[in-house]
Amino acid sequence: MATVADLLEQLELQTRSLPTSREPLHWDAHAAGWMFLAPPILRAIPQLGLTGRVDHLNGGLTTVLLALADGPRRPLDASVAAPQLTEAAIVYGTIADILSHNARFGPGLGLGGSEAVKLEASLLAPAHILARWSATDLSSHAPARGDRLGSRLGALSRITEPWALIPPDQRSSTLGHSRVPTGTAPGLDGAIAAWAEEATQLLGDRYRLGSWTMQSIAGTIALLSQVTTAAVDEHRREGRLPEAAARAASSALAESVKCWSTAARWPPHLRLGGQNREFRRLAIDLRDECLAKPVPRLSDLHHALALIEPVAGLHATVMGHLVTHHEIWVHGPALGKPGGDIQAWIREPWWSGQGMPLLRASEAGVAALHVALEEMLAASSLTARGGRRIVPVRAIDAFAAPGPERERTAGTHRGPSRPHGPSRPT
Amino acid sequence: MAVALGHVRNATWQLFGGSQPGALALALEALDLEALLSLDDTEPAMVPLQPDPSASITAATRHLESDPNSVAPAAWAVLRALAAKLA
């Protein structure tokens, strides 16, 4: 399943391979292309949840993108749109869908703040390159035309330039892990999405909930935490995660394993009737994916843990209800003398608290899982800073220099573009 | 069946508390077996705890083999696999 980071990488690849031939595209191709491209960019930015005076700060950007989305005052054939722009529009649209989905239903990867600003930069840097490419192409095609499209593209390239001056490895965001969970996806992604959805439904339905389900959920969280611990340790040993951050994450994950194993360890004298065959199948699928060889990617495990966190919270809540309302059944002799001489399963009396250790373990597990996710986020954030090596500045250069300068190889031209490209209005 | 289920529940409890590698995965397998043995929500019997999970599964197998017609065929595969892994 593609993550936002995967899509951004694809976007950067697309913008690096924009054609610089002397056969310019038709004016309509650019106009129609931007009518496709501007709306998804407009849709993606607000989903980042940036706080503060963002409306004022992004006012110019929004205005120019709205104008480009409106297009000319005449019908255009969609088929003439520049494929470079429509392909980018598809990627932007997918990113906007993921951000929109996660903002509403997502597993709280933490929108807003510096990570959102970094993602905004990663979204607008390719937009700068595309605007500059279009503007350059238009000016070489009809330099005397002086139409509004050219000036709008020039404005967009100026507005987005500050983001394009930030090297990719300084704007890698932890929000890049975002993706849309879907149960039909292959591998761990699909298994965890289907499992989490069914577990959430079960935990909200007291008539389908039994001790088996509670144990299965807790045990699966423990297993996933354990597999992730092993993956983090392996990454640390191989130097792919910073030592201190990885150790902190590993320690928190080990605590999660301990807590959730205890939460799953219902003593034989406690039970709650109920069965769910569908959930059993999903639990087996997820267990098999966790134990599959090769081991799932650390980013996939991180995402799975993020998806599981709300289920863990719900588990603790439901456990609290079962224990405090004495809904768990206990085998009579386990109550000792105060229970009398009952040799059967009975609903736990009001004075008994046999399920309390399970509840405490579940609550501690929620806290441990939360800390583990925070630590993993910190570790992956540190890694992201030095992880990516795509340098779109070269692509900016390719469209910045006028005339024959554009024919130079990217390798011989370094540093940011000079602000005198042909797209700039005089 | 109730006695066999009791032994499997004991094994699950023992495995979730185990510290040996792979105990967690085995505990989930035992939990799966528990589900297969109580498809009609059978009430488990309280049975004496065996010294280790392997002995609990052996005891469960013994009881199930005495009345194989009441056991879901799918349970045998899980039971054999679990017994082999524990051994």
XYZ file of C-alpha atoms in Angstrom:
513
model
C 0.000 0.000 0.000
C 1.491 3.315 -1.033
C 2.350 5.774 1.686
C 2.483 9.540 1.298
C 6.277 9.239 1.253
C 6.098 6.747 -1.646
C 3.830 9.105 -3.568
C 6.069 12.102 -2.896
C 9.013 10.134 -4.179
C 7.058 9.318 -7.323
C 6.181 12.994 -7.679
C 9.818 13.974 -7.391
C 10.779 11.375 -9.987
C 8.128 12.765 -12.319
C 9.304 16.332 -11.860
C 12.917 15.301 -12.421
C 12.049 13.772 -15.780
C 10.055 16.642 -17.265
C 10.927 17.075 -20.937
C 13.107 20.030 -21.880
C 12.910 19.611 -25.648
C 12.438 22.526 -27.997
C 9.022 21.223 -29.042
C 6.787 23.134 -26.654
C 3.344 21.904 -25.756
C 0.305 23.807 -26.897
C -1.078 26.572 -24.666
C -4.259 24.529 -24.153
C -2.212 21.578 -22.891
C -0.852 23.679 -20.040
C -4.149 25.409 -19.284
C -6.096 22.136 -19.189
C -3.307 20.405 -17.274
C -3.378 23.004 -14.521
C -7.162 22.745 -14.333
C -6.529 19.125 -13.324
C -3.511 19.793 -11.143
C -4.523 22.814 -9.076
C -7.615 21.312 -7.334
C -5.843 18.370 -5.638
C -3.091 20.701 -4.369
C -5.776 22.999 -3.025
C -7.419 20.004 -1.381
C -4.245 18.566 0.149
C -2.853 21.632 1.940
C -5.804 22.235 4.331
C -5.732 18.546 5.349
C -2.336 19.088 6.936
C -4.053 20.794 9.850
C -1.565 23.659 9.966
C -2.372 25.998 12.784
C -1.886 29.728 13.236
C -2.450 32.338 10.517
C -2.193 29.808 7.727
C -5.034 31.364 5.749
C -3.125 34.644 5.569
C 0.208 32.997 4.933
C -1.147 30.808 2.153
C -3.530 33.441 0.796
C -1.474 34.099 -2.339
C -1.012 30.418 -3.005
C -4.727 29.718 -2.700
C -5.653 32.643 -4.952
C -3.339 31.658 -7.761
C -4.260 27.964 -7.549
C -7.963 28.832 -7.650
C -7.372 30.931 -10.742
C -5.479 28.082 -12.414
C -8.226 25.628 -11.458
C -10.830 27.910 -13.068
C -8.957 27.908 -16.372
C -9.736 30.101 -19.385
C -13.194 31.435 -20.183
C -13.799 28.942 -22.923
C -14.312 25.188 -23.081
C -11.177 23.071 -23.249
C -10.883 19.479 -24.360
C -9.656 17.442 -21.393
C -7.732 15.097 -23.665
C -5.331 17.840 -24.698
C -4.044 18.326 -21.146
C -0.289 17.914 -20.734
C 0.271 14.338 -19.486
C 3.065 15.537 -17.194
C 0.523 17.678 -15.352
C -2.304 15.131 -15.292
C 0.051 12.431 -13.976
C 1.145 14.768 -11.205
C -2.518 15.588 -10.550
C -3.245 11.891 -9.965
C -0.428 11.657 -7.410
C -1.484 14.875 -5.672
C -5.070 13.632 -5.652
C -4.037 10.372 -4.019
C -2.020 12.235 -1.382
C -4.989 14.527 -0.729
C -7.251 11.467 -0.333
C -4.878 9.863 2.176
C -4.487 13.059 4.190
C -8.222 13.656 4.130
C -8.969 10.099 5.246
C -6.396 10.164 8.028
C -7.510 13.576 9.250
C -10.975 12.141 9.816
C -10.469 8.466 10.669
C -6.732 8.017 10.874
C -4.622 6.577 13.627
C -3.390 9.941 14.900
C 0.060 10.160 13.371
C 0.057 13.738 14.574
C -1.070 16.378 12.122
C -0.095 19.993 12.536
C 3.228 21.190 13.884
C 6.629 20.955 12.311
C 6.000 17.602 10.648
C 3.020 19.084 8.788
C 5.097 22.074 7.687
C 7.756 19.724 6.344
C 5.121 17.783 4.441
C 3.730 21.040 3.067
C 7.206 21.832 1.758
C 7.394 18.404 0.131
C 4.040 19.024 -1.545
C 4.858 22.509 -2.801
C 8.415 21.911 -4.004
C 7.249 19.739 -6.934
C 4.474 22.277 -7.596
C 7.192 24.915 -7.983
C 9.071 22.798 -10.516
C 5.902 22.068 -12.476
C 4.873 25.729 -12.489
C 8.301 26.770 -13.653
C 8.356 24.093 -16.336
C 4.946 25.131 -17.637
C 5.838 28.811 -17.572
C 9.112 28.191 -19.394
C 7.441 25.996 -21.975
C 4.700 28.573 -22.546
C 7.128 31.456 -22.928
C 9.200 29.610 -25.508
C 6.025 28.761 -27.365
C 4.497 32.227 -27.406
C 6.786 34.690 -25.660
C 4.833 37.706 -26.863
C 1.442 36.455 -25.879
C 1.510 37.809 -22.315
C -1.571 35.892 -21.300
C -2.857 35.433 -17.790
C -1.853 31.770 -17.608
C 1.818 32.631 -17.927
C 1.652 35.320 -15.282
C -0.270 33.044 -12.922
C 2.282 30.285 -13.358
C 5.045 32.819 -12.748
C 3.308 33.892 -9.564
C 2.905 30.292 -8.458
C 6.563 29.540 -9.052
C 7.589 32.602 -7.020
C 5.218 31.769 -4.171
C 6.357 28.151 -3.966
C 10.069 28.822 -4.434
C 10.924 29.033 -0.696
C 9.730 25.438 -0.229
C 11.676 24.267 -3.263
C 14.874 25.659 -1.765
C 14.689 23.181 1.108
C 16.610 19.993 0.288
C 14.455 16.838 0.510
C 16.417 15.336 3.375
C 15.575 18.381 5.496
C 11.842 18.146 4.908
C 11.199 14.421 5.293
C 8.171 14.232 7.517
C 6.988 11.454 9.786
C 3.569 12.084 8.226
C 5.019 10.364 5.189
C 4.028 7.098 6.887
C 0.356 7.975 6.331
C -1.665 5.638 4.164
C -5.264 4.594 3.816
C -5.913 1.350 5.647
C -7.898 -1.125 3.593
C -8.698 -4.714 4.428
C -8.248 -5.847 0.843
C -4.605 -4.756 0.659
C -2.048 -7.566 0.559
C 0.274 -8.401 3.428
C 0.328 -6.927 6.898
C -1.431 -3.727 5.817
C -4.577 -5.532 4.728
C -4.551 -7.997 7.612
C -4.225 -5.293 10.244
C -6.903 -3.094 8.665
C -9.457 -5.920 8.537
C -8.550 -7.118 12.038
C -8.735 -3.632 13.563
C -12.109 -2.947 11.963
C -13.648 -6.209 13.212
C -12.040 -5.856 16.654
C -13.486 -2.364 17.001
C -16.951 -3.651 16.120
C -16.670 -6.573 18.527
C -15.490 -4.425 21.395
C -18.551 -2.266 20.904
C -20.953 -5.216 20.910
C -21.332 -6.767 24.366
C -23.391 -9.651 23.033
C -20.625 -10.915 20.762
C -17.812 -10.242 23.182
C -16.276 -13.124 25.118
C -13.111 -13.840 27.039
C -11.670 -15.513 23.943
C -12.021 -12.285 21.971
C -10.496 -10.208 24.760
C -7.580 -12.632 25.029
C -7.105 -12.800 21.292
C -7.002 -9.008 20.943
C -4.545 -8.562 23.814
C -2.387 -11.449 22.635
C -2.251 -10.116 19.094
C -1.199 -6.670 20.319
C 1.527 -8.353 22.364
C 2.699 -10.348 19.352
C 2.765 -7.315 17.086
C 4.720 -5.377 19.725
C 7.157 -8.276 20.023
C 7.734 -8.537 16.277
C 8.225 -4.767 16.101
C 10.725 -4.912 18.979
C 12.758 -7.441 17.025
C 12.601 -5.282 13.886
C 13.685 -2.144 15.783
C 16.582 -4.036 17.387
C 17.679 -5.333 14.004
C 17.557 -1.840 12.499
C 19.591 -0.536 15.439
C 22.240 -3.226 15.063
C 22.517 -2.494 11.355
C 22.860 1.216 12.064
C 19.632 2.103 10.274
C 18.163 3.681 13.413
C 19.931 6.017 15.845
C 21.207 4.036 18.827
C 19.575 5.995 21.664
C 16.215 6.486 19.955
C 16.046 2.849 18.905
C 16.863 1.656 22.414
C 14.109 3.879 23.853
C 11.600 2.536 21.319
C 12.673 -1.037 21.944
C 12.331 -0.625 25.704
C 8.819 0.833 25.373
C 7.822 -1.953 22.994
C 9.132 -4.601 25.395
C 6.961 -3.070 28.103
C 4.002 -3.253 25.739
C 4.701 -6.951 25.111
C 4.809 -7.596 28.848
C 1.603 -5.719 29.614
C -0.435 -7.152 26.761
C 0.752 -10.703 27.423
C -0.501 -10.279 30.988
C -3.775 -8.796 29.725
C -4.229 -11.852 27.494
C -3.449 -14.246 30.334
C -6.925 -14.873 31.668
C -6.604 -17.414 34.482
C -8.468 -20.677 33.815
C -10.999 -19.877 36.545
C -12.244 -16.757 34.721
C -14.229 -16.689 31.524
C -16.867 -14.892 29.540
C -18.902 -16.884 27.058
C -19.037 -16.010 23.394
C -17.453 -16.958 20.117
C -16.712 -15.201 16.878
C -15.599 -17.297 13.934
C -15.002 -14.395 11.587
C -12.689 -12.712 14.071
C -10.817 -15.974 14.568
C -10.029 -16.058 10.842
C -8.845 -12.439 10.864
C -6.716 -13.048 13.958
C -5.042 -16.012 12.259
C -4.386 -13.941 9.117
C -2.773 -11.216 11.172
C -0.732 -13.657 13.226
C 0.563 -15.307 10.048
C 1.516 -11.925 8.586
C 3.358 -10.974 11.783
C 5.344 -14.198 11.741
C 5.885 -14.242 7.967
C 9.357 -14.431 6.472
C 10.785 -12.076 5.483
C 9.747 -9.980 8.457
C 7.402 -7.085 7.541
C 9.049 -3.694 6.936
C 9.523 -1.557 10.016
C 7.384 1.200 8.480
C 4.560 -1.331 7.974
C 4.878 -2.524 11.561
C 4.868 1.073 12.770
C 1.710 1.739 10.796
C 0.127 -1.453 12.147
C 0.863 -0.381 15.719
C -0.631 3.036 15.018
C -3.792 1.338 13.734
C -3.910 -0.978 16.723
C -3.599 1.806 19.292
C -7.307 2.779 19.245
C -8.244 -0.903 19.536
C -5.966 -1.165 22.575
C -7.663 1.843 24.159
C -11.073 0.341 23.503
C -9.933 -2.974 24.962
C -8.956 -1.259 28.220
C -12.275 0.603 28.348
C -14.308 -2.553 27.783
C -12.188 -4.460 30.283
C -12.898 -1.713 32.802
C -16.623 -2.143 32.185
C -16.487 -5.934 32.507
C -14.540 -5.768 35.757
C -16.344 -2.902 37.473
C -19.783 -4.219 36.490
C -18.792 -7.745 37.545
C -19.769 -9.237 34.195
C -16.971 -11.798 34.172
C -17.810 -15.350 35.195
C -15.743 -17.079 37.801
C -15.462 -20.709 38.824
C -17.010 -20.968 42.312
C -14.117 -22.569 44.211
C -11.764 -19.797 43.034
C -13.652 -17.394 45.295
C -12.501 -19.286 48.403
C -14.489 -19.454 51.596
C -16.528 -16.284 51.037
C -17.905 -17.844 47.863
C -19.465 -20.725 49.726
C -19.380 -24.186 48.236
C -20.486 -23.517 44.682
C -18.897 -25.966 42.204
C -19.937 -24.174 39.034
C -19.362 -21.096 36.912
C -21.096 -18.074 38.408
C -21.150 -14.397 37.653
C -18.530 -12.701 39.769
C -20.006 -11.393 43.055
C -19.906 -7.678 43.737
C -17.238 -8.027 46.439
C -14.803 -9.931 44.227
C -12.213 -8.315 41.945
C -10.690 -11.287 40.148
C -10.406 -9.430 36.864
C -8.608 -6.428 38.314
C -5.065 -7.576 37.356
C -6.230 -8.039 33.774
C -7.695 -4.535 33.743
C -4.508 -3.004 35.178
C -2.410 -4.842 32.603
C -4.621 -3.616 29.786
C -4.443 -0.012 30.992
C -0.672 -0.212 31.417
C -0.492 -1.739 27.943
C -2.296 1.250 26.422
C 0.186 3.626 28.049
C 3.173 1.501 26.991
C 1.917 1.281 23.416
C 1.460 5.040 23.275
C 5.002 5.641 24.515
C 6.312 3.055 22.059
C 4.625 4.824 19.153
C 6.029 8.181 20.260
C 9.518 6.731 20.523
C 9.240 5.058 17.131
C 8.022 8.298 15.613
C 11.019 10.101 17.105
C 13.402 7.417 15.848
C 11.954 7.420 12.330
C 11.992 11.225 12.313
C 15.703 11.215 13.105
C 16.301 8.669 10.376
C 14.214 10.568 7.848
C 16.511 13.579 8.127
C 19.356 11.715 6.551
C 17.496 9.060 4.656
C 16.506 10.458 1.268
C 18.836 11.420 -1.494
C 16.625 12.871 -4.244
C 17.780 16.349 -5.186
C 15.110 18.174 -7.165
C 17.224 21.345 -7.173
C 18.710 19.928 -10.362
C 15.278 19.825 -11.865
C 14.719 23.438 -10.841
C 17.971 24.369 -12.512
C 16.941 22.709 -15.724
C 14.042 25.118 -16.139
C 15.591 28.144 -14.540
C 18.243 29.020 -17.015
C 17.009 30.590 -20.252
C 17.896 29.528 -23.765
C 20.984 27.390 -24.316
C 21.635 27.295 -20.596
C 18.845 24.736 -20.348
C 20.865 22.348 -22.446
C 23.558 22.075 -19.808
C 23.793 18.843 -17.904
C 22.395 19.032 -14.421
C 25.667 17.793 -12.953
C 27.609 20.859 -14.042
C 25.161 23.352 -12.639
C 24.914 23.773 -8.891
C 23.091 26.050 -6.502
C 19.627 27.561 -6.626
C 18.221 29.071 -9.776
C 18.672 32.719 -10.561
C 15.371 34.608 -10.593
C 15.427 35.676 -14.211
C 13.850 32.773 -16.065
C 11.726 33.508 -19.091
C 8.566 32.815 -17.169
C 9.034 35.875 -15.004
C 6.887 38.833 -15.995
C 8.872 41.900 -16.829
C -14.789 -32.208 25.601
C -15.140 -29.927 28.646
C -12.113 -31.546 30.292
C -10.019 -31.318 27.134
C -10.994 -27.680 26.790
C -9.966 -27.126 30.396
C -6.508 -28.510 29.659
C -6.148 -26.343 26.574
C -7.132 -23.274 28.612
C -4.473 -24.209 31.143
C -1.919 -24.507 28.344
C -2.912 -21.087 26.990
C -2.498 -19.545 30.437
C 0.895 -21.206 30.861
C 2.108 -20.099 27.429
C 1.045 -16.467 27.876
C 3.123 -16.451 31.047
C 6.070 -18.192 29.414
C 9.360 -16.477 28.795
C 10.785 -18.840 26.199
C 11.123 -17.575 22.601
C 8.018 -18.115 20.553
C 5.785 -18.617 23.596
C 3.525 -15.770 22.546
C 2.913 -17.206 19.088
C 2.279 -20.627 20.645
C -0.138 -19.082 23.134
C -2.112 -17.636 20.239
C -2.128 -21.057 18.570
C -3.437 -22.591 21.785
C -6.083 -19.877 21.872
C -7.015 -20.823 18.332
C -7.353 -24.446 19.412
C -9.562 -23.314 22.261
C -11.861 -21.658 19.738
C -12.024 -24.818 17.633
C -12.901 -26.947 20.638
C -15.707 -24.699 21.799
C -17.480 -23.922 18.549
C -20.799 -24.288 20.389
C -19.541 -22.249 23.355
C -18.753 -25.314 25.458
C -18.384 -24.606 29.152
C -14.864 -25.664 30.156
C -14.133 -27.876 33.127
C -11.655 -26.824 35.777
C -8.894 -29.399 35.631
C -5.657 -29.743 37.586
C -2.769 -27.748 36.189
C -0.134 -29.826 34.449
C 3.576 -29.100 34.990
C 4.021 -27.399 31.612
C 2.079 -26.476 28.441
C 3.273 -29.582 26.645
C 1.813 -31.819 29.358
C -1.438 -29.862 29.261
C -1.757 -30.379 25.512
C -0.899 -34.062 25.904
C -3.639 -34.403 28.490
C -6.077 -32.605 26.206
C -5.138 -34.909 23.314
C -5.742 -37.958 25.463
C -9.238 -36.811 26.320
C -10.085 -35.844 22.753
C -8.877 -39.168 21.374
C -11.306 -40.932 23.685
C -14.200 -39.262 21.874
C -12.957 -38.266 18.419
C -16.429 -37.927 16.894
C -17.173 -34.884 18.976
C -14.075 -33.026 17.783
C -14.117 -30.694 14.795
C -11.661 -32.127 12.239
C -9.905 -28.758 11.931
C -8.977 -28.983 15.598
C -6.811 -32.070 15.037
C -4.459 -30.258 12.694
C -3.968 -27.406 15.118
C -3.617 -29.811 18.032
C -0.944 -31.913 16.282
C 0.971 -28.849 15.146
C 0.908 -27.333 18.606
C 1.964 -30.601 20.244
C 4.862 -30.914 17.815
C 6.044 -27.372 18.429
C 5.828 -27.778 22.193
C 7.664 -31.064 22.086
